[in-house]
């Protein structure tokens, strides 16, 4: 089904169809399920352990729409961990990037697939360049516009693009996400970040207790996730987001062996984009209520209650006009179920794209319309944190003991 721009969508404009990839789903899926040779740095890297067919339908639709929106200039790859798959991780990077539990398939714990994906994302971007996207990121903006034009310009100082989620990990302004980032090929920050994270996995099969590791202790726990009513929450949430905590450590690191300076790199070579309003605006507008978001998306286009119809239309237009993506996250802590929790249930699998609803209109808009507003680069702030004189895998204290 095709849609005209809603009259109220004054901050959106049509995209020239010649810039889009409008092939049928089946053709795009067939391409995603083949090995696509790497010919440039314009790669989208995404991961699902068991491949496209085993993803939730909402995420399948998201990946299909990336391909459509990005057109022929980007190659979207969905990497998996299936033996014999054309997109198996080892068809792209060597085993030396990974800890024993990853290689031996002995990873366990509640979120083992997510943490396996954590281990795989950084090597892919380091070795080939491009953008890493979680499959839960419903994209509203072309990646050239978001990061890549600025990273790839001939005189650009930038080697990396980050999604700033201020105060969400360690109560720091420059907390940044591991679910959306960009980098040029062989970016040193990416390699150092991965090597630090890999070090946590030595002799381990899960993340339980990572908060006690000296590398984590050196930079500090995920203080933004502390809950006075649940004393242990900060510990297991630090375990869960340990890769992002190590990202903060990498930023503060001066490598005493290689001479690499993280803060200098961060302040001069990173293109930063605000990622809260631009990433979870739908959750913020609904007081973090996933069910409310589902209700808005599934409101029918011919809903007889005009107030209800207007509310849903206003919601989807605002998402497309005022945010760069819509992250369908799941709730790892206490509180209301997030939209990402709901879409795992059979009755909710199509809530973001159900035919005849504002979800269908929204999904059409993610491909065919773009916001007229520009992407704003955040000016880096002086961090003010203590510099860590160590290496990606060794604490400062280990050099003085």
PDB file of C-alpha atoms in Angstrom, residues 204-385:
ATOM      1  CA  UNK A 204      34.373 -17.298  31.716  1.00  0.00           C
ATOM      2  CA  UNK A 205      31.198 -18.576  30.061  1.00  0.00           C
ATOM      3  CA  UNK A 206      28.798 -15.779  31.110  1.00  0.00           C
ATOM      4  CA  UNK A 207      28.776 -12.198  32.361  1.00  0.00           C
ATOM      5  CA  UNK A 208      27.791 -12.947  35.960  1.00  0.00           C
ATOM      6  CA  UNK A 209      30.218 -11.101  38.206  1.00  0.00           C
ATOM      7  CA  UNK A 210      31.829  -8.937  35.532  1.00  0.00           C
ATOM      8  CA  UNK A 211      31.236  -5.967  37.838  1.00  0.00           C
ATOM      9  CA  UNK A 212      34.021  -7.351  40.059  1.00  0.00           C
ATOM     10  CA  UNK A 213      36.598  -7.466  37.269  1.00  0.00           C
ATOM     11  CA  UNK A 214      39.527  -5.045  37.764  1.00  0.00           C
ATOM     12  CA  UNK A 215      38.915  -3.357  34.389  1.00  0.00           C
ATOM     13  CA  UNK A 216      35.320  -2.591  35.389  1.00  0.00           C
ATOM     14  CA  UNK A 217      36.273  -1.569  38.910  1.00  0.00           C
ATOM     15  CA  UNK A 218      38.831   0.838  37.493  1.00  0.00           C
ATOM     16  CA  UNK A 219      36.265   2.827  35.501  1.00  0.00           C
ATOM     17  CA  UNK A 220      33.347   2.260  37.902  1.00  0.00           C
ATOM     18  CA  UNK A 221      29.959   0.561  37.817  1.00  0.00           C
ATOM     19  CA  UNK A 222      26.907   1.546  35.778  1.00  0.00           C
ATOM     20  CA  UNK A 223      25.783   4.054  38.408  1.00  0.00           C
ATOM     21  CA  UNK A 224      22.802   5.225  36.359  1.00  0.00           C
ATOM     22  CA  UNK A 225      21.265   1.801  36.910  1.00  0.00           C
ATOM     23  CA  UNK A 226      21.457   1.880  40.692  1.00  0.00           C
ATOM     24  CA  UNK A 227      18.126   1.379  42.489  1.00  0.00           C
ATOM     25  CA  UNK A 228      18.016   1.919  46.269  1.00  0.00           C
ATOM     26  CA  UNK A 229      15.069  -0.481  46.464  1.00  0.00           C
ATOM     27  CA  UNK A 230      16.981  -3.255  44.690  1.00  0.00           C
ATOM     28  CA  UNK A 231      20.477  -3.237  46.154  1.00  0.00           C
ATOM     29  CA  UNK A 232      21.972  -5.798  43.776  1.00  0.00           C
ATOM     30  CA  UNK A 233      20.536  -4.278  40.602  1.00  0.00           C
ATOM     31  CA  UNK A 234      23.580  -2.127  39.907  1.00  0.00           C
ATOM     32  CA  UNK A 235      25.781  -5.220  39.956  1.00  0.00           C
ATOM     33  CA  UNK A 236      23.843  -7.400  37.534  1.00  0.00           C
ATOM     34  CA  UNK A 237      23.023  -4.452  35.287  1.00  0.00           C
ATOM     35  CA  UNK A 238      26.724  -3.560  35.158  1.00  0.00           C
ATOM     36  CA  UNK A 239      27.340  -7.166  34.134  1.00  0.00           C
ATOM     37  CA  UNK A 240      24.679  -6.846  31.433  1.00  0.00           C
ATOM     38  CA  UNK A 241      25.985  -3.553  29.965  1.00  0.00           C
ATOM     39  CA  UNK A 242      29.654  -4.289  30.609  1.00  0.00           C
ATOM     40  CA  UNK A 243      30.603  -3.628  26.991  1.00  0.00           C
ATOM     41  CA  UNK A 244      29.301  -0.068  27.246  1.00  0.00           C
ATOM     42  CA  UNK A 245      31.081   0.386  30.588  1.00  0.00           C
ATOM     43  CA  UNK A 246      34.304  -0.720  28.879  1.00  0.00           C
ATOM     44  CA  UNK A 247      33.577   1.794  26.132  1.00  0.00           C
ATOM     45  CA  UNK A 248      33.845   4.511  28.775  1.00  0.00           C
ATOM     46  CA  UNK A 249      37.125   3.050  29.985  1.00  0.00           C
ATOM     47  CA  UNK A 250      38.502   3.019  26.441  1.00  0.00           C
ATOM     48  CA  UNK A 251      37.626   6.694  26.136  1.00  0.00           C
ATOM     49  CA  UNK A 252      39.599   7.518  29.316  1.00  0.00           C
ATOM     50  CA  UNK A 253      42.574   5.296  28.485  1.00  0.00           C
ATOM     51  CA  UNK A 254      46.133   6.311  27.721  1.00  0.00           C
ATOM     52  CA  UNK A 255      47.793   3.145  26.453  1.00  0.00           C
ATOM     53  CA  UNK A 256      51.205   3.193  28.141  1.00  0.00           C
ATOM     54  CA  UNK A 257      52.541   0.588  25.722  1.00  0.00           C
ATOM     55  CA  UNK A 258      51.210   1.876  22.387  1.00  0.00           C
ATOM     56  CA  UNK A 259      50.945   5.573  23.223  1.00  0.00           C
ATOM     57  CA  UNK A 260      47.304   5.789  22.097  1.00  0.00           C
ATOM     58  CA  UNK A 261      45.314   8.515  23.904  1.00  0.00           C
ATOM     59  CA  UNK A 262      41.603   7.868  24.279  1.00  0.00           C
ATOM     60  CA  UNK A 263      40.458  11.308  25.422  1.00  0.00           C
ATOM     61  CA  UNK A 264      42.391  13.007  22.629  1.00  0.00           C
ATOM     62  CA  UNK A 265      40.772  10.646  20.127  1.00  0.00           C
ATOM     63  CA  UNK A 266      37.329  11.189  21.664  1.00  0.00           C
ATOM     64  CA  UNK A 267      37.498  14.972  21.596  1.00  0.00           C
ATOM     65  CA  UNK A 268      38.901  15.268  18.070  1.00  0.00           C
ATOM     66  CA  UNK A 269      37.954  12.213  16.017  1.00  0.00           C
ATOM     67  CA  UNK A 270      34.436  11.253  17.130  1.00  0.00           C
ATOM     68  CA  UNK A 271      31.257  12.596  15.507  1.00  0.00           C
ATOM     69  CA  UNK A 272      28.628  12.550  18.263  1.00  0.00           C
ATOM     70  CA  UNK A 273      24.844  12.540  17.842  1.00  0.00           C
ATOM     71  CA  UNK A 274      22.300  12.912  20.658  1.00  0.00           C
ATOM     72  CA  UNK A 275      20.655   9.534  21.137  1.00  0.00           C
ATOM     73  CA  UNK A 276      17.874   9.778  23.744  1.00  0.00           C
ATOM     74  CA  UNK A 277      15.375  12.137  22.106  1.00  0.00           C
ATOM     75  CA  UNK A 278      16.571  10.792  18.763  1.00  0.00           C
ATOM     76  CA  UNK A 279      16.264   7.142  19.767  1.00  0.00           C
ATOM     77  CA  UNK A 280      13.503   6.505  22.290  1.00  0.00           C
ATOM     78  CA  UNK A 281      11.170   9.438  21.705  1.00  0.00           C
ATOM     79  CA  UNK A 282       8.204   7.076  21.424  1.00  0.00           C
ATOM     80  CA  UNK A 283       8.919   5.629  24.853  1.00  0.00           C
ATOM     81  CA  UNK A 284       9.377   9.083  26.364  1.00  0.00           C
ATOM     82  CA  UNK A 285       6.094  10.322  24.892  1.00  0.00           C
ATOM     83  CA  UNK A 286       4.219   7.379  26.419  1.00  0.00           C
ATOM     84  CA  UNK A 287       5.849   7.388  29.878  1.00  0.00           C
ATOM     85  CA  UNK A 288       7.842   4.266  28.935  1.00  0.00           C
ATOM     86  CA  UNK A 289       4.640   2.267  28.438  1.00  0.00           C
ATOM     87  CA  UNK A 290       5.127  -0.302  25.695  1.00  0.00           C
ATOM     88  CA  UNK A 291       1.422  -1.125  25.583  1.00  0.00           C
ATOM     89  CA  UNK A 292       0.530   2.509  24.893  1.00  0.00           C
ATOM     90  CA  UNK A 293       2.973   2.530  21.980  1.00  0.00           C
ATOM     91  CA  UNK A 294       1.470  -0.707  20.649  1.00  0.00           C
ATOM     92  CA  UNK A 295      -2.023   0.787  20.944  1.00  0.00           C
ATOM     93  CA  UNK A 296      -0.986   3.853  18.961  1.00  0.00           C
ATOM     94  CA  UNK A 297       0.663   1.829  16.213  1.00  0.00           C
ATOM     95  CA  UNK A 298      -2.328  -0.516  15.911  1.00  0.00           C
ATOM     96  CA  UNK A 299      -4.929   2.248  15.757  1.00  0.00           C
ATOM     97  CA  UNK A 300      -6.731   1.731  12.482  1.00  0.00           C
ATOM     98  CA  UNK A 301      -6.444   4.330   9.749  1.00  0.00           C
ATOM     99  CA  UNK A 302     -10.256   4.377   9.577  1.00  0.00           C
ATOM    100  CA  UNK A 303     -10.725   4.459  13.360  1.00  0.00           C
ATOM    101  CA  UNK A 304     -14.194   5.981  13.950  1.00  0.00           C
ATOM    102  CA  UNK A 305     -13.071   7.724  17.151  1.00  0.00           C
ATOM    103  CA  UNK A 306     -11.556  10.824  15.555  1.00  0.00           C
ATOM    104  CA  UNK A 307      -9.661  11.860  18.686  1.00  0.00           C
ATOM    105  CA  UNK A 308      -8.034   8.445  18.911  1.00  0.00           C
ATOM    106  CA  UNK A 309      -7.184   8.527  15.207  1.00  0.00           C
ATOM    107  CA  UNK A 310      -5.672  12.008  15.511  1.00  0.00           C
ATOM    108  CA  UNK A 311      -3.555  10.943  18.488  1.00  0.00           C
ATOM    109  CA  UNK A 312      -2.076   8.009  16.564  1.00  0.00           C
ATOM    110  CA  UNK A 313      -1.382  10.118  13.485  1.00  0.00           C
ATOM    111  CA  UNK A 314       0.292  12.812  15.561  1.00  0.00           C
ATOM    112  CA  UNK A 315       2.419  10.171  17.283  1.00  0.00           C
ATOM    113  CA  UNK A 316       3.823   8.560  14.134  1.00  0.00           C
ATOM    114  CA  UNK A 317       4.426  11.914  12.443  1.00  0.00           C
ATOM    115  CA  UNK A 318       6.313  13.193  15.479  1.00  0.00           C
ATOM    116  CA  UNK A 319       8.486  10.074  15.530  1.00  0.00           C
ATOM    117  CA  UNK A 320       9.459  10.538  11.886  1.00  0.00           C
ATOM    118  CA  UNK A 321       9.971  14.296  12.136  1.00  0.00           C
ATOM    119  CA  UNK A 322      11.768  14.567  15.457  1.00  0.00           C
ATOM    120  CA  UNK A 323      13.852  11.409  15.959  1.00  0.00           C
ATOM    121  CA  UNK A 324      16.490   9.632  13.895  1.00  0.00           C
ATOM    122  CA  UNK A 325      15.328   6.156  14.841  1.00  0.00           C
ATOM    123  CA  UNK A 326      12.860   4.286  17.030  1.00  0.00           C
ATOM    124  CA  UNK A 327      14.599   1.740  19.226  1.00  0.00           C
ATOM    125  CA  UNK A 328      12.305  -1.172  20.095  1.00  0.00           C
ATOM    126  CA  UNK A 329      14.127  -1.953  23.325  1.00  0.00           C
ATOM    127  CA  UNK A 330      13.179  -4.478  25.960  1.00  0.00           C
ATOM    128  CA  UNK A 331      13.038  -3.686  29.662  1.00  0.00           C
ATOM    129  CA  UNK A 332      15.878  -5.349  31.572  1.00  0.00           C
ATOM    130  CA  UNK A 333      14.867  -3.796  34.897  1.00  0.00           C
ATOM    131  CA  UNK A 334      11.682  -3.447  36.911  1.00  0.00           C
ATOM    132  CA  UNK A 335       8.763  -1.517  35.480  1.00  0.00           C
ATOM    133  CA  UNK A 336       6.267  -1.629  32.655  1.00  0.00           C
ATOM    134  CA  UNK A 337       6.868  -3.976  29.713  1.00  0.00           C
ATOM    135  CA  UNK A 338       8.585  -2.142  26.876  1.00  0.00           C
ATOM    136  CA  UNK A 339       7.527  -2.414  23.246  1.00  0.00           C
ATOM    137  CA  UNK A 340      10.441  -4.793  22.719  1.00  0.00           C
ATOM    138  CA  UNK A 341       8.962  -7.166  25.287  1.00  0.00           C
ATOM    139  CA  UNK A 342       5.510  -7.076  23.719  1.00  0.00           C
ATOM    140  CA  UNK A 343       6.593  -7.830  20.137  1.00  0.00           C
ATOM    141  CA  UNK A 344       7.952 -11.198  21.293  1.00  0.00           C
ATOM    142  CA  UNK A 345       4.389 -12.377  21.926  1.00  0.00           C
ATOM    143  CA  UNK A 346       2.569 -13.944  18.987  1.00  0.00           C
ATOM    144  CA  UNK A 347      -0.428 -11.626  19.232  1.00  0.00           C
ATOM    145  CA  UNK A 348       1.854  -8.572  19.050  1.00  0.00           C
ATOM    146  CA  UNK A 349       4.356  -9.649  16.415  1.00  0.00           C
ATOM    147  CA  UNK A 350       3.027  -7.237  13.786  1.00  0.00           C
ATOM    148  CA  UNK A 351       2.066  -4.248  15.929  1.00  0.00           C
ATOM    149  CA  UNK A 352       4.547  -1.915  14.216  1.00  0.00           C
ATOM    150  CA  UNK A 353       3.428  -2.775  10.664  1.00  0.00           C
ATOM    151  CA  UNK A 354      -0.092  -4.272  10.797  1.00  0.00           C
ATOM    152  CA  UNK A 355      -1.989  -3.575   7.546  1.00  0.00           C
ATOM    153  CA  UNK A 356      -4.582  -0.828   7.755  1.00  0.00           C
ATOM    154  CA  UNK A 357      -3.076   0.782  10.854  1.00  0.00           C
ATOM    155  CA  UNK A 358      -0.885   3.737  11.671  1.00  0.00           C
ATOM    156  CA  UNK A 359       1.915   1.222  12.127  1.00  0.00           C
ATOM    157  CA  UNK A 360       1.717   0.495   8.402  1.00  0.00           C
ATOM    158  CA  UNK A 361       1.749   4.235   7.673  1.00  0.00           C
ATOM    159  CA  UNK A 362       4.759   4.673   9.962  1.00  0.00           C
ATOM    160  CA  UNK A 363       6.727   1.871   8.311  1.00  0.00           C
ATOM    161  CA  UNK A 364       5.971   3.307   4.876  1.00  0.00           C
ATOM    162  CA  UNK A 365       7.262   6.632   6.143  1.00  0.00           C
ATOM    163  CA  UNK A 366      10.558   5.153   7.358  1.00  0.00           C
ATOM    164  CA  UNK A 367      11.314   4.232   3.740  1.00  0.00           C
ATOM    165  CA  UNK A 368       9.656   6.911   1.610  1.00  0.00           C
ATOM    166  CA  UNK A 369       9.849  10.091   3.710  1.00  0.00           C
ATOM    167  CA  UNK A 370      12.623  11.984   5.429  1.00  0.00           C
ATOM    168  CA  UNK A 371      12.737  14.781   7.962  1.00  0.00           C
ATOM    169  CA  UNK A 372      13.612  18.254   6.739  1.00  0.00           C
ATOM    170  CA  UNK A 373      15.614  18.956   9.902  1.00  0.00           C
ATOM    171  CA  UNK A 374      19.353  18.380   9.805  1.00  0.00           C
ATOM    172  CA  UNK A 375      21.440  16.031  11.915  1.00  0.00           C
ATOM    173  CA  UNK A 376      23.152  18.058  14.619  1.00  0.00           C
ATOM    174  CA  UNK A 377      26.639  17.185  15.797  1.00  0.00           C
ATOM    175  CA  UNK A 378      27.115  17.426  19.539  1.00  0.00           C
ATOM    176  CA  UNK A 379      30.122  19.454  20.585  1.00  0.00           C
ATOM    177  CA  UNK A 380      32.376  17.294  22.765  1.00  0.00           C
ATOM    178  CA  UNK A 381      32.695  18.375  26.347  1.00  0.00           C
ATOM    179  CA  UNK A 382      35.847  18.165  28.390  1.00  0.00           C
ATOM    180  CA  UNK A 383      35.460  14.900  30.234  1.00  0.00           C
ATOM    181  CA  UNK A 384      37.203  15.759  33.480  1.00  0.00           C
ATOM    182  CA  UNK A 385      37.541  12.102  34.458  1.00  0.00           C
TER     183      UNK A 385
END
